[in-house]
Coordinates of N, CA and C in Angstrom, one line a residue:
F1288 N 7.0 25.9 0.7 CA 6.0 25.1 0.2 C 5.4 24.0 1.1
A1289 N 6.6 23.2 1.6 CA 6.2 22.0 2.4 C 5.6 22.5 3.6
D1290 N 5.8 23.8 4.2 CA 5.5 24.3 5.4 C 4.1 24.8 5.4
K1291 N 3.5 24.9 4.2 CA 2.2 25.4 4.2 C 1.2 24.4 4.6
D1292 N 0.1 24.9 5.2 CA -1.0 24.1 5.6 C -2.0 24.1 4.4
F1293 N -1.8 23.2 3.5 CA -2.8 22.9 2.4 C -3.9 21.8 2.7
A1294 N -5.1 22.2 2.6 CA -6.2 21.2 2.9 C -6.3 20.4 1.7
D1295 N -6.9 19.1 1.8 CA -7.1 18.2 0.7 C -7.9 18.8 -0.4
K1296 N -8.8 19.7 -0.1 CA -9.6 20.2 -1.2 C -8.8 21.1 -1.9
D1297 N -7.9 21.8 -1.4 CA -6.9 22.8 -2.2 C -6.1 21.9 -3.1
F1298 N -5.7 21.0 -2.7 CA -4.8 20.1 -3.5 C -5.8 19.5 -4.8
A1299 N -7.1 19.1 -4.4 CA -7.9 18.6 -5.4 C -8.3 19.7 -6.5
D1300 N -8.4 20.9 -6.0 CA -8.9 22.0 -6.8 C -7.5 22.2 -7.8
A1301 N -6.5 22.3 -7.2 CA -5.1 22.8 -8.0 C -4.7 21.5 -8.8
F1302 N -4.8 20.4 -8.3 CA -4.2 19.2 -9.2 C -5.3 18.3 -9.6
P1303 N -6.3 18.7 -10.4 CA -7.2 17.6 -10.7 C -6.5 16.5 -11.6
T1304 N -7.2 15.3 -11.4 CA -6.5 14.1 -12.1 C -6.5 14.2 -13.6
V1305 N -5.5 14.6 -14.1 CA -5.4 14.8 -15.6 C -4.2 14.3 -16.3
R1306 N -4.3 14.0 -17.5 CA -3.1 13.8 -18.3 C -3.0 14.3 -19.6
D1307 N -2.1 14.4 -20.3 CA -2.2 14.9 -21.5 C -2.9 14.2 -22.5
V1308 N -4.0 14.5 -22.9 CA -4.9 13.7 -23.7 C -4.9 14.3 -25.2
D1309 N -4.6 13.4 -26.0 CA -4.4 13.7 -27.5 C -5.0 12.6 -28.4
S1310 N -5.8 11.8 -27.8 CA -6.5 10.7 -28.6 C -7.5 11.2 -29.5
P1311 N -7.7 10.7 -30.7 CA -8.6 11.1 -31.7 C -10.1 10.6 -31.1
N1312 N -11.1 11.5 -31.8 CA -12.4 11.1 -31.4 C -12.7 9.7 -31.7
A1313 N -13.8 9.2 -30.8 CA -14.3 7.9 -31.1 C -15.0 7.9 -32.5
T1314 N -15.0 6.8 -33.2 CA -15.7 6.8 -34.5 C -16.8 5.8 -34.5
T1315 N -17.9 6.0 -35.0 CA -19.0 4.9 -35.1 C -19.6 4.8 -36.5
T1316 N -19.9 3.7 -36.8 CA -20.5 3.2 -38.0 C -21.8 2.5 -37.7
E1317 N -22.7 2.7 -38.6 CA -24.0 2.2 -38.4 C -24.1 0.5 -38.4
D1318 N -23.2 -0.1 -39.0 CA -23.4 -1.4 -39.1 C -22.6 -2.3 -38.1
R1319 N -22.1 -1.6 -37.2 CA -21.3 -2.4 -36.1 C -22.3 -2.3 -34.9
P1320 N -21.9 -3.4 -33.9 CA -22.7 -3.5 -32.8 C -22.5 -2.2 -31.7
V1321 N -23.2 -2.1 -30.8 CA -23.0 -1.3 -29.8 C -22.1 -2.0 -28.8
T1322 N -20.9 -1.3 -28.6 CA -19.8 -2.1 -27.8 C -19.6 -1.5 -26.6
I1323 N -19.5 -2.3 -25.5 CA -19.0 -1.7 -24.1 C -17.7 -2.0 -24.1
G1324 N -16.7 -1.3 -23.5 CA -15.5 -1.4 -23.3 C -14.9 -1.4 -21.8
Y1325 N -13.9 -2.4 -21.6 CA -13.2 -2.3 -20.2 C -11.8 -2.4 -20.6
L1326 N -11.1 -1.2 -19.8 CA -9.7 -1.4 -20.1 C -8.9 -1.0 -18.7
A1327 N -8.6 -2.0 -18.0 CA -7.7 -1.9 -16.6 C -7.3 -3.2 -16.5
R1328 N -6.6 -3.2 -15.3 CA -6.2 -4.5 -14.8 C -7.2 -5.5 -14.5
L1329 N -7.1 -6.7 -14.9 CA -8.1 -7.8 -14.6 C -8.0 -8.2 -13.4
A1330 N -8.7 -7.5 -12.3 CA -8.5 -7.8 -10.9 C -9.9 -7.5 -10.3
P1331 N -10.1 -8.1 -9.1 CA -11.4 -8.2 -8.6 C -11.8 -6.7 -8.1
E1332 N -11.0 -5.9 -7.7 CA -11.3 -4.6 -7.1 C -11.6 -3.7 -8.4
K1333 N -11.2 -4.0 -9.5 CA -11.5 -3.1 -10.7 C -12.9 -3.4 -11.2
G1334 N -13.7 -4.6 -10.8 CA -15.0 -4.6 -11.0 C -15.3 -5.4 -12.3
L1335 N -14.4 -6.3 -12.7 CA -14.6 -7.0 -14.1 C -16.0 -7.8 -13.9
R1336 N -15.9 -8.6 -12.8 CA -17.0 -9.7 -12.8 C -18.3 -8.7 -12.6
L1337 N -18.4 -7.6 -11.9 CA -19.6 -6.8 -11.7 C -20.1 -6.4 -13.2
L1338 N -19.2 -6.0 -14.0 CA -19.6 -5.6 -15.4 C -20.0 -6.7 -16.1
A1339 N -19.3 -8.0 -16.0 CA -19.8 -9.0 -16.8 C -21.1 -9.5 -16.2
D1340 N -21.5 -9.5 -14.9 CA -22.9 -9.7 -14.5 C -24.0 -8.7 -15.1
A1341 N -23.6 -7.5 -15.1 CA -24.4 -6.4 -15.6 C -24.6 -6.7 -17.1
F1342 N -23.5 -7.1 -17.8 CA -23.7 -7.4 -19.4 C -24.5 -8.6 -19.6
I1343 N -24.5 -9.5 -18.6 CA -25.3 -10.8 -18.8 C -26.8 -10.5 -18.6
R1344 N -27.1 -9.6 -17.6 CA -28.5 -8.9 -17.4 C -28.9 -8.3 -18.5
L1345 N -28.2 -7.5 -19.2 CA -28.4 -6.5 -20.3 C -28.8 -7.5 -21.5
R1346 N -27.9 -8.5 -21.8 CA -28.3 -9.6 -23.0 C -29.7 -10.1 -22.7
R1347 N -29.9 -10.4 -21.6 CA -31.3 -11.2 -21.2 C -32.4 -10.2 -21.4
R1348 N -32.1 -9.0 -21.1 CA -33.2 -8.0 -21.3 C -33.3 -7.6 -22.7
R1349 N -32.2 -7.7 -23.5 CA -32.2 -7.2 -24.9 C -31.7 -8.4 -25.8
P1350 N -32.4 -9.4 -25.7 CA -31.8 -10.7 -26.5 C -31.5 -10.3 -28.2
D1351 N -32.4 -9.6 -28.6 CA -32.1 -9.3 -30.0 C -31.3 -8.2 -30.3
A1352 N -30.6 -7.3 -29.3 CA -29.8 -6.4 -29.6 C -28.5 -6.8 -30.0
N1353 N -27.9 -6.0 -30.8 CA -26.5 -6.4 -31.3 C -25.4 -5.6 -30.2
L1354 N -25.2 -6.4 -29.3 CA -24.2 -5.9 -28.3 C -23.0 -6.7 -28.0
K1355 N -21.8 -6.0 -27.8 CA -20.5 -6.7 -27.6 C -19.8 -6.1 -26.2
L1356 N -19.1 -6.8 -25.7 CA -18.2 -6.5 -24.6 C -16.8 -6.7 -25.0
H1357 N -15.9 -5.6 -25.1 CA -14.5 -5.8 -25.3 C -13.8 -5.5 -23.9
I1358 N -12.9 -6.5 -23.5 CA -12.1 -6.4 -22.4 C -10.7 -6.4 -22.7
A1359 N -10.0 -5.4 -22.1 CA -8.5 -5.3 -22.3 C -7.8 -5.0 -21.0
G1360 N -6.7 -5.4 -20.9 CA -5.9 -4.9 -19.8 C -5.0 -6.2 -19.2
W1361 N -4.0 -5.7 -18.5 CA -3.0 -6.7 -18.2 C -3.6 -7.6 -16.9
C1362 N -3.2 -9.0 -16.9 CA -3.6 -9.9 -16.0 C -2.4 -10.6 -15.5
G1363 N -2.0 -10.5 -14.1 CA -1.0 -11.3 -13.7 C -1.2 -12.6 -13.5
S1364 N -0.3 -13.6 -13.5 CA -0.5 -14.9 -13.4 C -1.3 -15.4 -12.3
D1365 N -1.2 -14.5 -11.1 CA -2.0 -14.9 -9.9 C -3.5 -14.7 -10.1
L1366 N -3.9 -14.1 -11.2 CA -5.2 -13.8 -11.3 C -5.9 -14.4 -12.6
H1367 N -5.1 -15.3 -13.2 CA -5.7 -16.1 -14.3 C -6.9 -16.8 -14.0
A1368 N -6.9 -17.5 -12.8 CA -8.0 -18.1 -12.3 C -9.3 -17.3 -12.2
Y1369 N -9.1 -16.0 -11.6 CA -10.2 -15.2 -11.6 C -10.7 -14.7 -12.9
R1370 N -9.8 -14.4 -13.8 CA -10.2 -14.0 -15.3 C -10.8 -15.1 -15.9
D1371 N -10.3 -16.4 -15.7 CA -10.9 -17.4 -16.5 C -12.4 -17.7 -15.8
S1372 N -12.6 -17.5 -14.5 CA -13.8 -17.6 -14.0 C -14.9 -16.6 -14.4
V1373 N -14.4 -15.4 -14.6 CA -15.4 -14.4 -15.3 C -15.7 -14.6 -16.6
F1374 N -14.7 -15.0 -17.3 CA -15.1 -15.3 -18.8 C -16.0 -16.6 -18.9
Q1375 N -15.7 -17.5 -18.1 CA -16.7 -18.7 -18.0 C -18.1 -18.5 -17.7
S1376 N -18.2 -17.5 -16.8 CA -19.7 -16.9 -16.2 C -20.4 -16.5 -17.6
L1377 N -19.5 -15.6 -18.5 CA -20.1 -15.1 -19.7 C -20.4 -16.2 -20.6
R1378 N -19.7 -17.2 -20.8 CA -19.9 -18.3 -21.6 C -21.2 -19.0 -21.2
D1379 N -21.2 -19.4 -19.8 CA -22.3 -20.1 -19.2 C -23.6 -19.5 -19.4
A1380 N -23.7 -18.2 -19.6 CA -25.0 -17.5 -19.7 C -25.3 -17.1 -21.3
G1381 N -24.4 -17.8 -22.1 CA -24.8 -17.6 -23.5 C -24.2 -16.5 -24.2
C1382 N -23.2 -15.9 -23.5 CA -22.7 -14.7 -24.1 C -21.2 -14.9 -24.7
G1383 N -20.9 -16.2 -25.1 CA -19.6 -16.6 -25.4 C -19.1 -15.9 -26.8
D1384 N -20.2 -15.7 -27.5 CA -19.9 -14.9 -28.8 C -20.0 -13.5 -28.8
D1385 N -20.2 -12.9 -27.5 CA -20.5 -11.7 -27.5 C -19.6 -10.8 -26.8
F1386 N -18.4 -11.5 -26.3 CA -17.3 -10.8 -25.6 C -16.0 -11.3 -26.3
Q1387 N -15.1 -10.3 -26.1 CA -13.7 -10.6 -26.6 C -12.6 -10.0 -25.7
Y1388 N -11.7 -11.0 -25.3 CA -10.6 -10.4 -24.5 C -9.3 -10.0 -25.5
L1389 N -8.9 -8.7 -25.3 CA -7.8 -8.3 -26.3 C -6.4 -8.2 -25.6
G1390 N -6.2 -8.5 -24.3 CA -5.0 -8.7 -23.6 C -4.4 -7.1 -23.3
E1391 N -3.2 -7.1 -23.1 CA -2.7 -5.9 -22.7 C -2.3 -5.0 -23.9
L1392 N -2.7 -3.7 -23.9 CA -2.6 -2.8 -25.2 C -1.4 -2.0 -25.0
N1393 N -0.6 -1.7 -26.1 CA 0.1 -0.6 -26.0 C -0.7 0.7 -26.5
R1394 N 0.0 1.8 -26.6 CA -0.5 3.0 -26.9 C -1.4 3.1 -28.1
Q1395 N -0.8 2.6 -29.4 CA -1.5 2.7 -30.5 C -2.7 1.7 -30.5
A1396 N -2.7 0.5 -29.7 CA -3.8 -0.4 -29.5 C -4.7 0.2 -28.8
K1397 N -4.4 1.1 -27.8 CA -5.5 1.8 -27.0 C -6.2 2.7 -27.8
V1398 N -5.6 3.5 -28.7 CA -6.3 4.3 -29.6 C -7.3 3.7 -30.4
E1399 N -6.9 2.4 -30.9 CA -7.7 1.7 -31.7 C -9.0 1.1 -30.8
F1400 N -8.6 0.8 -29.7 CA -9.7 0.3 -28.8 C -10.8 1.3 -28.5
F1401 N -10.4 2.5 -28.3 CA -11.3 3.6 -27.9 C -12.0 3.9 -29.0
R1402 N -11.6 3.8 -30.2 CA -12.2 4.0 -31.5 C -13.2 2.9 -31.9
S1403 N -13.1 1.8 -31.2 CA -13.9 0.5 -31.5 C -15.2 0.5 -30.6
I1404 N -15.2 1.1 -29.4 CA -16.3 1.1 -28.5 C -17.2 2.3 -28.5
D1405 N -18.4 2.1 -27.9 CA -19.3 3.2 -27.7 C -19.6 3.6 -26.3
L1406 N -19.2 2.7 -25.4 CA -19.5 2.9 -24.0 C -18.3 2.3 -23.2
F1407 N -17.9 2.9 -22.0 CA -16.7 2.5 -21.4 C -17.1 2.4 -19.8
S1408 N -16.6 1.3 -19.3 CA -16.9 1.1 -17.7 C -15.9 0.4 -17.2
V1409 N -15.3 0.8 -16.1 CA -14.5 0.2 -15.1 C -15.2 0.3 -13.8
P1410 N -16.1 -0.6 -13.5 CA -16.9 -0.4 -12.2 C -16.2 -0.9 -11.0
T1411 N -15.4 -0.2 -10.6 CA -14.4 -0.5 -9.4 C -15.3 -0.6 -8.1
T1412 N -14.8 -1.7 -7.2 CA -15.5 -2.0 -6.1 C -14.8 -1.2 -4.9
Y1413 N -13.7 -0.6 -5.1 CA -13.1 0.3 -4.1 C -13.2 1.8 -4.7
R1414 N -12.9 2.6 -3.7 CA -12.9 3.9 -4.0 C -11.7 4.5 -4.8
E1415 N -11.9 4.4 -6.1 CA -10.7 4.8 -7.0 C -10.3 6.3 -6.8
P1416 N -9.0 6.7 -6.4 CA -8.7 7.8 -6.2 C -8.2 8.7 -7.5
K1417 N -8.0 8.0 -8.6 CA -7.6 8.6 -9.8 C -8.6 8.5 -11.0
G1418 N -8.5 7.1 -11.6 CA -9.3 6.8 -12.7 C -8.9 7.5 -14.1
L1419 N -7.6 7.5 -14.4 CA -7.1 7.9 -15.6 C -7.7 7.4 -16.8
Y1420 N -8.0 6.0 -16.7 CA -8.6 5.5 -17.8 C -10.0 6.1 -18.2
V1421 N -10.8 6.7 -17.4 CA -11.7 7.4 -17.5 C -11.5 8.6 -18.4
L1422 N -10.3 9.3 -18.1 CA -10.0 10.6 -18.9 C -9.7 10.2 -20.2
E1423 N -8.9 9.0 -20.5 CA -8.6 8.4 -21.9 C -10.0 8.2 -22.5
A1424 N -10.9 7.6 -21.9 CA -12.2 7.3 -22.7 C -12.9 8.6 -23.1
M1425 N -12.9 9.5 -22.1 CA -13.6 10.8 -22.6 C -12.8 11.6 -23.6
A1426 N -11.6 11.6 -23.5 CA -10.6 12.3 -24.5 C -10.9 11.8 -25.8
S1427 N -11.2 10.4 -25.8 CA -11.6 9.7 -27.2 C -13.0 9.9 -27.6
G1428 N -13.9 10.6 -26.8 CA -15.2 10.9 -27.3 C -16.1 9.7 -26.7
V1429 N -15.6 8.8 -25.9 CA -16.6 7.7 -25.5 C -17.3 8.1 -24.2
P1430 N -18.5 8.1 -24.0 CA -19.2 8.2 -22.7 C -18.9 7.0 -21.7
V1431 N -18.8 7.4 -20.4 CA -18.5 6.5 -19.3 C -19.5 6.1 -18.5
V1432 N -19.5 5.1 -17.9 CA -20.4 4.7 -16.9 C -19.7 4.2 -15.6
Q1433 N -19.7 4.8 -14.5 CA -18.8 4.8 -13.3 C -19.6 4.7 -12.2
P1434 N -19.1 4.0 -11.1 CA -19.7 3.9 -9.8 C -19.7 5.2 -9.1
N1435 N -20.7 5.5 -8.3 CA -21.1 6.8 -7.6 C -20.1 6.7 -6.4
H1436 N -18.7 6.7 -6.4 CA -17.9 6.7 -5.4 C -16.5 7.2 -5.8
G1437 N -15.6 7.4 -4.8 CA -14.1 7.7 -5.2 C -13.9 8.9 -5.9
A1438 N -13.2 9.0 -7.0 CA -12.9 10.2 -7.8 C -14.0 10.5 -8.7
F1439 N -14.9 9.5 -9.0 CA -15.8 9.7 -10.2 C -16.8 10.8 -10.0
P1440 N -17.6 10.9 -8.9 CA -18.5 11.9 -9.0 C -17.9 13.3 -9.3
E1441 N -16.7 13.6 -8.7 CA -16.2 14.9 -8.8 C -15.6 15.1 -10.2
M1442 N -15.1 14.1 -10.7 CA -14.5 14.0 -12.0 C -15.7 14.2 -13.1
L1443 N -16.9 13.5 -13.0 CA -17.9 13.8 -14.0 C -18.7 15.1 -13.7
R1444 N -18.5 15.5 -12.5 CA -19.1 17.0 -12.3 C -18.4 18.1 -13.0
R1445 N -16.9 17.8 -13.0 CA -15.9 18.8 -13.8 C -16.0 18.4 -15.4
L1446 N -16.1 17.3 -15.6 CA -16.0 16.7 -17.0 C -17.3 16.0 -17.4
P1447 N -18.3 16.4 -17.8 CA -19.7 15.8 -17.8 C -19.8 14.9 -19.2
G1448 N -19.0 13.8 -19.0 CA -19.0 12.9 -20.1 C -19.5 11.5 -19.7
G1449 N -20.3 11.3 -18.8 CA -20.7 10.2 -18.4 C -21.8 10.1 -17.3
V1450 N -22.1 9.0 -16.9 CA -23.2 8.6 -15.9 C -22.7 7.8 -14.8
L1451 N -23.4 8.3 -13.6 CA -23.0 7.3 -12.5 C -24.1 6.4 -12.2
F1452 N -23.6 5.3 -11.6 CA -24.6 4.1 -11.1 C -24.2 3.7 -9.6
D1453 N -25.1 3.1 -9.0 CA -25.0 2.6 -7.6 C -23.9 1.7 -7.4
P1454 N -22.9 2.0 -6.6 CA -21.6 1.1 -6.4 C -22.0 -0.5 -6.3
E1455 N -21.4 -1.3 -6.7 CA -21.4 -2.9 -6.6 C -22.9 -3.2 -6.7
N1456 N -23.6 -2.8 -7.6 CA -25.0 -3.1 -7.8 C -25.1 -3.4 -9.4
A1457 N -25.0 -4.8 -9.8 CA -25.1 -5.1 -11.1 C -26.3 -4.6 -11.7
D1458 N -27.6 -4.6 -10.9 CA -28.8 -4.1 -11.6 C -28.7 -2.9 -12.1
S1459 N -28.1 -1.9 -11.1 CA -28.0 -0.6 -11.3 C -27.1 -0.2 -12.5
L1460 N -26.0 -0.9 -12.6 CA -25.1 -0.8 -13.7 C -25.9 -1.2 -15.1
A1461 N -26.4 -2.4 -14.9 CA -27.3 -2.8 -16.2 C -28.3 -1.8 -16.5
D1462 N -28.9 -1.4 -15.7 CA -30.0 -0.2 -15.9 C -29.4 1.1 -16.7
T1463 N -28.2 1.4 -16.1 CA -27.5 2.7 -16.6 C -27.1 2.3 -18.1
L1464 N -26.4 1.2 -18.3 CA -25.9 0.7 -19.6 C -27.0 0.6 -20.5
E1465 N -28.2 0.0 -20.1 CA -29.3 0.0 -21.1 C -29.9 1.3 -21.5
E1466 N -29.9 2.2 -20.6 CA -30.4 3.5 -21.0 C -29.6 4.1 -22.1
L1467 N -28.2 3.9 -22.1 CA -27.4 4.5 -23.1 C -27.3 3.6 -24.3
V1468 N -27.3 2.3 -24.1 CA -27.3 1.4 -25.3 C -28.5 1.7 -26.3
T1469 N -29.5 2.0 -25.7 CA -30.8 2.3 -26.5 C -31.0 3.8 -26.8
N1470 N -30.0 4.5 -26.7 CA -30.1 5.9 -26.9 C -29.0 6.5 -27.4
E1471 N -28.7 6.5 -28.9 CA -27.5 6.9 -29.3 C -27.4 8.4 -29.4
A1472 N -28.5 9.1 -29.3 CA -28.3 10.6 -29.2 C -27.8 10.9 -27.9
R1473 N -28.1 10.2 -26.9 CA -27.6 10.5 -25.6 C -26.1 10.1 -25.4
R1474 N -25.6 9.1 -26.0 CA -24.3 8.7 -25.9 C -23.4 9.7 -26.8
R1475 N -24.0 10.1 -27.9 CA -23.3 11.1 -28.6 C -23.1 12.5 -27.9
E1476 N -24.1 12.8 -27.2 CA -24.2 14.0 -26.4 C -23.1 14.0 -25.3
L1477 N -23.1 12.9 -24.6 CA -22.0 12.7 -23.4 C -20.7 12.6 -24.1
G1478 N -20.6 11.9 -25.2 CA -19.2 11.7 -25.8 C -18.6 13.1 -26.2
E1479 N -19.4 13.8 -26.8 CA -18.9 15.3 -27.2 C -18.7 16.2 -26.0
N1480 N -19.6 16.1 -25.0 CA -19.4 16.9 -23.9 C -18.1 16.4 -23.0
G1481 N -18.0 15.2 -22.9 CA -16.8 14.8 -22.3 C -15.4 15.1 -22.9
R1482 N -15.4 14.9 -24.3 CA -14.2 15.2 -25.2 C -13.9 16.7 -25.0
T1483 N -14.8 17.6 -25.2 CA -14.7 19.0 -25.0 C -14.3 19.4 -23.7
A1484 N -14.9 18.8 -22.8 CA -14.4 19.4 -21.3 C -13.1 18.8 -21.0
T1485 N -12.7 17.6 -21.5 CA -11.4 17.1 -21.0 C -10.3 17.9 -21.7
F1486 N -10.3 18.3 -23.1 CA -9.5 19.1 -23.7 C -9.4 20.6 -23.0
R1487 N -10.6 21.0 -22.6 CA -10.6 22.4 -22.1 C -10.0 22.5 -20.6
D1488 N -10.3 21.5 -19.9 CA -10.0 21.5 -18.5 C -9.1 20.5 -18.0
G1489 N -8.7 19.5 -18.9 CA -7.9 18.4 -18.6 C -6.6 18.2 -19.3
N1490 N -6.2 19.1 -20.1 CA -4.9 18.9 -20.7 C -3.6 19.4 -20.0
I1491 N -2.5 19.1 -20.4 CA -1.3 19.3 -19.6 C -1.0 20.8 -19.4
E1492 N -1.4 21.5 -20.5 CA -1.2 23.2 -20.3 C -1.8 23.6 -19.1
I1493 N -3.1 23.2 -19.1 CA -4.1 23.7 -17.9 C -3.5 23.3 -16.5
M1494 N -3.1 21.9 -16.5 CA -2.6 21.4 -15.4 C -1.4 22.3 -14.9
A1495 N -0.4 22.6 -15.9 CA 0.7 23.3 -15.6 C 0.6 24.6 -14.9
Q1496 N -0.4 25.3 -15.6 CA -0.8 26.6 -15.2 C -1.4 26.6 -13.7
R1497 N -2.2 25.6 -13.3 CA -2.6 25.4 -12.1 C -1.5 25.2 -11.0
V1498 N -0.5 24.4 -11.5 CA 0.5 24.0 -10.5 C 1.4 25.4 -10.4
F1499 N 1.6 26.2 -11.4 CA 2.3 27.4 -11.3 C 1.5 28.4 -10.3
D1500 N 0.1 28.3 -10.4 CA -0.6 29.3 -9.6 C -0.5 29.1 -8.3
V1501 N -0.6 27.6 -7.8 CA -0.3 27.2 -6.4 C 1.0 27.8 -5.9
F1502 N 2.0 27.6 -6.7 CA 3.5 28.2 -6.1 C 3.2 29.5 -6.0
Q1503 N 2.8 30.3 -7.0 CA 2.6 31.7 -6.9 C 1.9 32.2 -5.6
N1504 N 1.0 31.5 -5.3 CA 0.2 31.9 -4.0 C 0.6 31.2 -2.7
A1505 N 1.7 30.5 -2.8 CA 2.3 29.7 -1.6 C 2.7 30.8 -0.7

């Protein structure tokens, strides 16, 4: 197997970035706000500041909308100043009551997190090669908004549970979020499409079969 000349595309086709997804559907209620979620390391390259800037723009455009931003993920001690700076920018913009930091989450807390949100975005500023958090969101029935680079264009082509925006562009991210915040039917459609496709094409049984097929054809 190691002697075979496999192109990158062959590996991408055979080993799509998947994990065993068994999270329940995201649930919604009419009386709660439209909540945007972020679940990843609190690091500059993951795009938390970009998401905060886009959220601020969105709140200014929609001052009467019931919007929330839920942030979760590990933050190393060397990044506390970065985290605090991002959070302070939200407070300075008048969004102090509109966001919540939930810290690092265990498995059950992740399930509850995805149940509590309506949209998901980790707007990385680098070309993310995997993006497993996106699969977790889609498996939970939550539509995603991701930058048009790295693994995300191909991932959303295969698993149509989200929308792409122009990378490192807070206005583009705010525009895309606004389109979905104001369109519940579209959110629901994307959520259902993403969940269905993830369980059809992104579960461990299918991944195992593709691995087996590659070895059979080697």
